[in-house]
Amino acid sequence: MERVNEQRLLQRAQRGDAEAFAALYRANVQAIFRYIFYRVSHTPLAEDLTGDVFVRALKGISTYQD
């Protein structure tokens, strides 16, 4: 994803745009899952932790600063 597009999506997500957050999720979920799986080597745990990452991201999106 281009950086400019990512920044626009972040701004929209900060204003409560669920579609923008979903686009950020889709663009990043596989990379985050792969990284976590590499660290824990257990698929169900990696899936749970990946979900936790996005829950925390959603909770903190309003205070995110680039």
mmCIF file of C-alpha atoms in Angstrom:
data_model
loop_
_atom_site.group_PDB
_atom_site.id
_atom_site.type_symbol
_atom_site.label_atom_id
_atom_site.label_comp_id
_atom_site.label_asym_id
_atom_site.label_seq_id
_atom_site.Cartn_x
_atom_site.Cartn_y
_atom_site.Cartn_z
ATOM 1 C CA MET A 1 0.000 0.000 0.000
ATOM 2 C CA GLU A 2 1.331 3.425 -0.877
ATOM 3 C CA ARG A 3 2.244 5.586 2.095
ATOM 4 C CA VAL A 4 0.008 8.468 0.993
ATOM 5 C CA ASN A 5 -2.977 6.148 0.650
ATOM 6 C CA GLU A 6 -2.207 4.596 4.026
ATOM 7 C CA GLN A 7 -2.124 8.041 5.660
ATOM 8 C CA ARG A 8 -5.492 8.938 4.134
ATOM 9 C CA LEU A 9 -6.987 5.693 5.400
ATOM 10 C CA LEU A 10 -5.558 6.337 8.852
ATOM 11 C CA GLN A 11 -7.105 9.799 8.942
ATOM 12 C CA ARG A 12 -10.474 8.440 7.856
ATOM 13 C CA ALA A 13 -10.267 5.612 10.407
ATOM 14 C CA GLN A 14 -9.500 8.157 13.127
ATOM 15 C CA ARG A 15 -12.757 9.894 12.233
ATOM 16 C CA GLY A 16 -14.648 6.621 12.711
ATOM 17 C CA ASP A 17 -14.749 5.326 9.121
ATOM 18 C CA ALA A 18 -15.089 1.546 9.520
ATOM 19 C CA GLU A 19 -14.393 0.902 5.827
ATOM 20 C CA ALA A 20 -11.055 2.713 6.129
ATOM 21 C CA PHE A 21 -10.070 0.596 9.125
ATOM 22 C CA ALA A 22 -11.140 -2.534 7.236
ATOM 23 C CA ALA A 23 -8.892 -1.528 4.325
ATOM 24 C CA LEU A 24 -5.966 -1.076 6.720
ATOM 25 C CA TYR A 25 -6.757 -4.479 8.221
ATOM 26 C CA ARG A 26 -6.811 -6.178 4.832
ATOM 27 C CA ALA A 27 -3.546 -4.511 3.810
ATOM 28 C CA ASN A 28 -1.697 -5.594 6.959
ATOM 29 C CA VAL A 29 -3.261 -8.716 8.437
ATOM 30 C CA GLN A 30 -1.158 -11.264 6.537
ATOM 31 C CA ALA A 31 2.158 -9.594 7.318
ATOM 32 C CA ILE A 32 1.286 -9.269 10.990
ATOM 33 C CA PHE A 33 0.096 -12.883 11.154
ATOM 34 C CA ARG A 34 3.293 -14.137 9.464
ATOM 35 C CA TYR A 35 5.471 -12.187 11.880
ATOM 36 C CA ILE A 36 3.595 -13.479 14.930
ATOM 37 C CA PHE A 37 3.519 -17.042 13.598
ATOM 38 C CA TYR A 38 7.286 -16.882 13.039
ATOM 39 C CA ARG A 39 7.668 -15.965 16.720
ATOM 40 C CA VAL A 40 5.192 -18.446 18.266
ATOM 41 C CA SER A 41 5.053 -21.331 15.707
ATOM 42 C CA HIS A 42 1.441 -22.136 16.615
ATOM 43 C CA THR A 43 -1.356 -21.240 14.211
ATOM 44 C CA PRO A 44 -4.281 -20.820 16.650
ATOM 45 C CA LEU A 45 -2.148 -18.694 18.993
ATOM 46 C CA ALA A 46 -0.868 -16.591 16.083
ATOM 47 C CA GLU A 47 -4.457 -16.038 14.916
ATOM 48 C CA ASP A 48 -5.544 -14.949 18.411
ATOM 49 C CA LEU A 49 -2.592 -12.610 18.828
ATOM 50 C CA THR A 50 -3.148 -11.123 15.374
ATOM 51 C CA GLY A 51 -6.732 -10.395 16.354
ATOM 52 C CA ASP A 52 -5.491 -8.796 19.572
ATOM 53 C CA VAL A 53 -3.179 -6.524 17.567
ATOM 54 C CA PHE A 54 -6.111 -5.188 15.559
ATOM 55 C CA VAL A 55 -8.377 -4.804 18.582
ATOM 56 C CA ARG A 56 -5.686 -2.705 20.264
ATOM 57 C CA ALA A 57 -5.124 -0.757 17.041
ATOM 58 C CA LEU A 58 -8.832 0.023 16.809
ATOM 59 C CA LYS A 59 -8.998 1.094 20.453
ATOM 60 C CA GLY A 60 -6.003 3.382 20.047
ATOM 61 C CA ILE A 61 -6.629 4.731 16.538
ATOM 62 C CA SER A 62 -7.969 8.048 17.815
ATOM 63 C CA THR A 63 -4.673 8.874 19.527
ATOM 64 C CA TYR A 64 -2.334 7.512 16.839
ATOM 65 C CA GLN A 65 0.286 9.958 15.599
ATOM 66 C CA ASP A 66 2.478 9.282 12.596
#
